[in-house]
């Protein structure tokens, strides 16, 4: 059973798709760089920069693991992204999703969450922000996770424009963004 969240399309990246699925239990249940004139310091610098970029699906912050809810994120953008779930006024979990990649949070606890996301280049782990071309947004709709003995909630979020996308967003001031 798929539930679509309906909201007007707004925000910098206007056409997003967000769908929820209720899952019930059943009985059966590398980039290659070629440079002939590169010097050793340049190669070392490139290696350091690549190593600092979080891996796809890296959980950057976690205060809610242990549930049965799932959030699947598809990032079709050319920029990396960080998706953050906030419960009440408290940051609950954040995940790094590389450009043109998919990642999932597989253990979201029951509750209602506001969903924020940022995209950009050159993510700083110490500042919890992208340092180049950063955008900050929030989805208008909240995610509601609940489980029973035989069912759990799965949301699929798409971070790239989708024709007919049904999840509205709004710009968030970087000062107000949950870091």
PDB file of C-alpha atoms in Angstrom:
ATOM      1  CA  UNK A   1       0.000   0.000   0.000  1.00  0.00           C
ATOM      2  CA  UNK A   2       1.547   3.337  -1.017  1.00  0.00           C
ATOM      3  CA  UNK A   3       0.548   6.607   0.614  1.00  0.00           C
ATOM      4  CA  UNK A   4       1.458   9.782  -1.237  1.00  0.00           C
ATOM      5  CA  UNK A   5       1.914  12.944   0.769  1.00  0.00           C
ATOM      6  CA  UNK A   6       0.247  15.832  -1.027  1.00  0.00           C
ATOM      7  CA  UNK A   7       1.635  19.339  -0.871  1.00  0.00           C
ATOM      8  CA  UNK A   8       2.139  22.179  -3.337  1.00  0.00           C
ATOM      9  CA  UNK A   9       5.516  22.255  -5.044  1.00  0.00           C
ATOM     10  CA  UNK A  10       7.720  25.016  -3.647  1.00  0.00           C
ATOM     11  CA  UNK A  11      11.333  25.686  -2.793  1.00  0.00           C
ATOM     12  CA  UNK A  12      14.600  25.936  -4.694  1.00  0.00           C
ATOM     13  CA  UNK A  13      14.451  22.353  -5.903  1.00  0.00           C
ATOM     14  CA  UNK A  14      10.734  22.224  -6.456  1.00  0.00           C
ATOM     15  CA  UNK A  15       9.812  18.794  -7.734  1.00  0.00           C
ATOM     16  CA  UNK A  16      10.544  16.122  -5.173  1.00  0.00           C
ATOM     17  CA  UNK A  17       8.854  12.809  -4.707  1.00  0.00           C
ATOM     18  CA  UNK A  18       8.147  11.377  -1.302  1.00  0.00           C
ATOM     19  CA  UNK A  19       6.158   8.220  -0.847  1.00  0.00           C
ATOM     20  CA  UNK A  20       5.365   6.125   2.165  1.00  0.00           C
ATOM     21  CA  UNK A  21       4.850   2.411   2.184  1.00  0.00           C
ATOM     22  CA  UNK A  22       3.436   0.317   4.962  1.00  0.00           C
ATOM     23  CA  UNK A  23       5.262  -2.989   5.065  1.00  0.00           C
ATOM     24  CA  UNK A  24       3.538  -5.929   6.684  1.00  0.00           C
ATOM     25  CA  UNK A  25       5.113  -9.178   7.671  1.00  0.00           C
ATOM     26  CA  UNK A  26       4.287 -12.202   5.586  1.00  0.00           C
ATOM     27  CA  UNK A  27       4.833 -15.887   6.290  1.00  0.00           C
ATOM     28  CA  UNK A  28       7.588 -16.153   3.678  1.00  0.00           C
ATOM     29  CA  UNK A  29       9.033 -13.756   4.472  1.00  0.00           C
ATOM     30  CA  UNK A  30      35.808   4.857  -8.346  1.00  0.00           C
ATOM     31  CA  UNK A  31      36.998   7.592 -10.158  1.00  0.00           C
ATOM     32  CA  UNK A  32      40.217   7.143 -12.158  1.00  0.00           C
ATOM     33  CA  UNK A  33      42.514  10.140 -12.523  1.00  0.00           C
ATOM     34  CA  UNK A  34      45.208  10.114 -15.158  1.00  0.00           C
ATOM     35  CA  UNK A  35      47.867  12.813 -14.999  1.00  0.00           C
ATOM     36  CA  UNK A  36      51.289  12.456 -16.547  1.00  0.00           C
ATOM     37  CA  UNK A  37      52.611  15.759 -15.191  1.00  0.00           C
ATOM     38  CA  UNK A  38      51.156  15.661 -11.679  1.00  0.00           C
ATOM     39  CA  UNK A  39      53.604  16.241  -8.859  1.00  0.00           C
ATOM     40  CA  UNK A  40      53.658  14.243  -5.638  1.00  0.00           C
ATOM     41  CA  UNK A  41      52.162  17.056  -3.474  1.00  0.00           C
ATOM     42  CA  UNK A  42      49.215  17.434  -5.867  1.00  0.00           C
ATOM     43  CA  UNK A  43      48.516  13.704  -5.784  1.00  0.00           C
ATOM     44  CA  UNK A  44      48.735  13.673  -1.982  1.00  0.00           C
ATOM     45  CA  UNK A  45      46.375  16.635  -1.766  1.00  0.00           C
ATOM     46  CA  UNK A  46      43.822  14.906  -3.998  1.00  0.00           C
ATOM     47  CA  UNK A  47      44.041  11.772  -1.871  1.00  0.00           C
ATOM     48  CA  UNK A  48      43.516  13.747   1.339  1.00  0.00           C
ATOM     49  CA  UNK A  49      40.478  15.545  -0.092  1.00  0.00           C
ATOM     50  CA  UNK A  50      38.897  12.312  -1.313  1.00  0.00           C
ATOM     51  CA  UNK A  51      39.507  10.605   2.027  1.00  0.00           C
ATOM     52  CA  UNK A  52      37.795  13.459   3.919  1.00  0.00           C
ATOM     53  CA  UNK A  53      34.531  13.061   1.969  1.00  0.00           C
ATOM     54  CA  UNK A  54      32.129  10.862   3.968  1.00  0.00           C
ATOM     55  CA  UNK A  55      31.211   7.533   2.424  1.00  0.00           C
ATOM     56  CA  UNK A  56      27.758   7.125   0.936  1.00  0.00           C
ATOM     57  CA  UNK A  57      25.268   6.153   3.640  1.00  0.00           C
ATOM     58  CA  UNK A  58      27.509   7.310   6.492  1.00  0.00           C
ATOM     59  CA  UNK A  59      25.437   8.069   9.589  1.00  0.00           C
ATOM     60  CA  UNK A  60      26.780  11.432  10.763  1.00  0.00           C
ATOM     61  CA  UNK A  61      24.624  11.700  13.894  1.00  0.00           C
ATOM     62  CA  UNK A  62      22.370   9.145  15.598  1.00  0.00           C
ATOM     63  CA  UNK A  63      20.041   9.423  18.569  1.00  0.00           C
ATOM     64  CA  UNK A  64      17.122   7.336  17.316  1.00  0.00           C
ATOM     65  CA  UNK A  65      18.379   3.968  16.125  1.00  0.00           C
ATOM     66  CA  UNK A  66      16.673   0.872  17.386  1.00  0.00           C
ATOM     67  CA  UNK A  67      13.309   1.149  15.640  1.00  0.00           C
ATOM     68  CA  UNK A  68      11.921  -0.675  12.633  1.00  0.00           C
ATOM     69  CA  UNK A  69      11.137   2.290  10.353  1.00  0.00           C
ATOM     70  CA  UNK A  70      13.101   2.842   7.135  1.00  0.00           C
ATOM     71  CA  UNK A  71      13.991   6.000   5.227  1.00  0.00           C
ATOM     72  CA  UNK A  72      15.384   5.380   1.749  1.00  0.00           C
ATOM     73  CA  UNK A  73      16.994   8.374   0.031  1.00  0.00           C
ATOM     74  CA  UNK A  74      17.732   8.570  -3.704  1.00  0.00           C
ATOM     75  CA  UNK A  75      20.058  11.425  -4.645  1.00  0.00           C
ATOM     76  CA  UNK A  76      20.030  11.980  -8.400  1.00  0.00           C
ATOM     77  CA  UNK A  77      21.704  15.377  -8.090  1.00  0.00           C
ATOM     78  CA  UNK A  78      25.263  16.240  -9.112  1.00  0.00           C
ATOM     79  CA  UNK A  79      25.931  17.388  -5.550  1.00  0.00           C
ATOM     80  CA  UNK A  80      26.214  15.393  -2.347  1.00  0.00           C
ATOM     81  CA  UNK A  81      23.526  15.745   0.302  1.00  0.00           C
ATOM     82  CA  UNK A  82      22.895  15.350   4.004  1.00  0.00           C
ATOM     83  CA  UNK A  83      19.397  14.433   5.168  1.00  0.00           C
ATOM     84  CA  UNK A  84      18.463  15.172   8.775  1.00  0.00           C
ATOM     85  CA  UNK A  85      15.464  13.948  10.761  1.00  0.00           C
ATOM     86  CA  UNK A  86      14.427  16.230  13.642  1.00  0.00           C
ATOM     87  CA  UNK A  87      12.011  15.093  16.371  1.00  0.00           C
ATOM     88  CA  UNK A  88      10.421  18.006  18.201  1.00  0.00           C
ATOM     89  CA  UNK A  89      13.297  20.470  18.381  1.00  0.00           C
ATOM     90  CA  UNK A  90      15.995  17.823  18.712  1.00  0.00           C
ATOM     91  CA  UNK A  91      18.155  16.529  15.883  1.00  0.00           C
ATOM     92  CA  UNK A  92      17.594  12.777  15.773  1.00  0.00           C
ATOM     93  CA  UNK A  93      19.709  11.369  12.932  1.00  0.00           C
ATOM     94  CA  UNK A  94      21.587  12.510   9.844  1.00  0.00           C
ATOM     95  CA  UNK A  95      22.897  10.580   6.848  1.00  0.00           C
ATOM     96  CA  UNK A  96      25.317  11.480   4.055  1.00  0.00           C
ATOM     97  CA  UNK A  97      24.136  10.646   0.528  1.00  0.00           C
ATOM     98  CA  UNK A  98      26.636  11.080  -2.271  1.00  0.00           C
ATOM     99  CA  UNK A  99      25.653  12.460  -5.661  1.00  0.00           C
ATOM    100  CA  UNK A 100      23.951   9.920  -7.960  1.00  0.00           C
ATOM    101  CA  UNK A 101      23.624   7.435  -5.077  1.00  0.00           C
ATOM    102  CA  UNK A 102      21.047   5.812  -2.810  1.00  0.00           C
ATOM    103  CA  UNK A 103      21.306   5.314   0.951  1.00  0.00           C
ATOM    104  CA  UNK A 104      18.986   4.140   3.736  1.00  0.00           C
ATOM    105  CA  UNK A 105      18.395   4.545   7.437  1.00  0.00           C
ATOM    106  CA  UNK A 106      16.995   1.175   8.478  1.00  0.00           C
ATOM    107  CA  UNK A 107      16.237   1.573  12.168  1.00  0.00           C
ATOM    108  CA  UNK A 108      14.113   4.692  12.708  1.00  0.00           C
ATOM    109  CA  UNK A 109      12.158   4.712  15.967  1.00  0.00           C
ATOM    110  CA  UNK A 110       8.455   5.478  16.068  1.00  0.00           C
ATOM    111  CA  UNK A 111       7.633   9.160  16.138  1.00  0.00           C
ATOM    112  CA  UNK A 112       6.957  12.224  14.015  1.00  0.00           C
ATOM    113  CA  UNK A 113       9.930  13.850  12.306  1.00  0.00           C
ATOM    114  CA  UNK A 114      10.587  17.018  10.365  1.00  0.00           C
ATOM    115  CA  UNK A 115      12.908  16.389   7.442  1.00  0.00           C
ATOM    116  CA  UNK A 116      15.727  18.805   6.522  1.00  0.00           C
ATOM    117  CA  UNK A 117      18.340  18.457   3.803  1.00  0.00           C
ATOM    118  CA  UNK A 118      21.374  20.302   2.564  1.00  0.00           C
ATOM    119  CA  UNK A 119      23.269  19.819  -0.660  1.00  0.00           C
ATOM    120  CA  UNK A 120      26.611  21.093  -1.891  1.00  0.00           C
ATOM    121  CA  UNK A 121      30.293  20.339  -2.277  1.00  0.00           C
ATOM    122  CA  UNK A 122      33.203  19.929   0.145  1.00  0.00           C
ATOM    123  CA  UNK A 123      31.460  18.725   3.308  1.00  0.00           C
ATOM    124  CA  UNK A 124      33.171  19.742   6.549  1.00  0.00           C
ATOM    125  CA  UNK A 125      32.693  17.111   9.257  1.00  0.00           C
ATOM    126  CA  UNK A 126      33.810  19.522  11.986  1.00  0.00           C
ATOM    127  CA  UNK A 127      31.379  22.285  10.904  1.00  0.00           C
ATOM    128  CA  UNK A 128      28.614  19.844   9.850  1.00  0.00           C
ATOM    129  CA  UNK A 129      28.155  21.828   6.634  1.00  0.00           C
ATOM    130  CA  UNK A 130      29.049  21.942   2.961  1.00  0.00           C
ATOM    131  CA  UNK A 131      31.616  24.642   2.364  1.00  0.00           C
ATOM    132  CA  UNK A 132      30.813  25.298  -1.324  1.00  0.00           C
ATOM    133  CA  UNK A 133      27.509  25.875  -3.147  1.00  0.00           C
ATOM    134  CA  UNK A 134      25.431  24.875  -0.113  1.00  0.00           C
ATOM    135  CA  UNK A 135      21.626  24.928  -0.160  1.00  0.00           C
ATOM    136  CA  UNK A 136      19.437  24.412   2.914  1.00  0.00           C
ATOM    137  CA  UNK A 137      15.835  23.232   2.749  1.00  0.00           C
ATOM    138  CA  UNK A 138      13.065  21.608   4.739  1.00  0.00           C
ATOM    139  CA  UNK A 139      10.149  19.481   3.605  1.00  0.00           C
ATOM    140  CA  UNK A 140       6.728  20.915   4.416  1.00  0.00           C
ATOM    141  CA  UNK A 141       5.273  17.535   5.404  1.00  0.00           C
ATOM    142  CA  UNK A 142       6.410  15.562   8.426  1.00  0.00           C
ATOM    143  CA  UNK A 143       7.235  11.868   8.445  1.00  0.00           C
ATOM    144  CA  UNK A 144       5.220   9.762  10.873  1.00  0.00           C
ATOM    145  CA  UNK A 145       6.733   6.419  11.801  1.00  0.00           C
ATOM    146  CA  UNK A 146       4.781   3.792  13.672  1.00  0.00           C
ATOM    147  CA  UNK A 147       5.125   0.051  13.973  1.00  0.00           C
ATOM    148  CA  UNK A 148       2.987  -2.793  15.138  1.00  0.00           C
ATOM    149  CA  UNK A 149       3.854  -6.413  15.746  1.00  0.00           C
ATOM    150  CA  UNK A 150       3.473  -7.106  12.020  1.00  0.00           C
ATOM    151  CA  UNK A 151       3.983  -3.769  10.216  1.00  0.00           C
ATOM    152  CA  UNK A 152       6.481  -0.917   9.911  1.00  0.00           C
ATOM    153  CA  UNK A 153       6.683   2.289   7.867  1.00  0.00           C
ATOM    154  CA  UNK A 154       9.047   2.859   4.929  1.00  0.00           C
ATOM    155  CA  UNK A 155       9.449   6.284   3.304  1.00  0.00           C
ATOM    156  CA  UNK A 156      11.253   6.836   0.011  1.00  0.00           C
ATOM    157  CA  UNK A 157      12.643  10.313  -0.557  1.00  0.00           C
ATOM    158  CA  UNK A 158      13.994  11.506  -3.899  1.00  0.00           C
ATOM    159  CA  UNK A 159      16.369  14.492  -3.797  1.00  0.00           C
ATOM    160  CA  UNK A 160      16.261  15.274  -7.490  1.00  0.00           C
ATOM    161  CA  UNK A 161      13.549  16.921  -9.554  1.00  0.00           C
ATOM    162  CA  UNK A 162      10.785  14.495 -10.446  1.00  0.00           C
ATOM    163  CA  UNK A 163       7.951  15.291 -12.823  1.00  0.00           C
ATOM    164  CA  UNK A 164       4.793  15.404 -10.745  1.00  0.00           C
ATOM    165  CA  UNK A 165       6.723  15.454  -7.457  1.00  0.00           C
ATOM    166  CA  UNK A 166       4.365  15.785  -4.531  1.00  0.00           C
ATOM    167  CA  UNK A 167       6.417  16.996  -1.578  1.00  0.00           C
ATOM    168  CA  UNK A 168       6.746  20.735  -1.085  1.00  0.00           C
ATOM    169  CA  UNK A 169       9.900  22.261   0.353  1.00  0.00           C
ATOM    170  CA  UNK A 170      10.977  25.614   1.635  1.00  0.00           C
ATOM    171  CA  UNK A 171      14.293  27.396   1.967  1.00  0.00           C
ATOM    172  CA  UNK A 172      15.859  27.435   5.435  1.00  0.00           C
ATOM    173  CA  UNK A 173      18.224  30.123   6.648  1.00  0.00           C
ATOM    174  CA  UNK A 174      21.645  28.456   7.226  1.00  0.00           C
ATOM    175  CA  UNK A 175      21.648  29.867  10.793  1.00  0.00           C
ATOM    176  CA  UNK A 176      18.409  27.982  11.508  1.00  0.00           C
ATOM    177  CA  UNK A 177      19.525  24.714   9.932  1.00  0.00           C
ATOM    178  CA  UNK A 178      20.052  21.807  12.385  1.00  0.00           C
ATOM    179  CA  UNK A 179      23.804  21.170  12.223  1.00  0.00           C
TER     180      UNK A 179
END
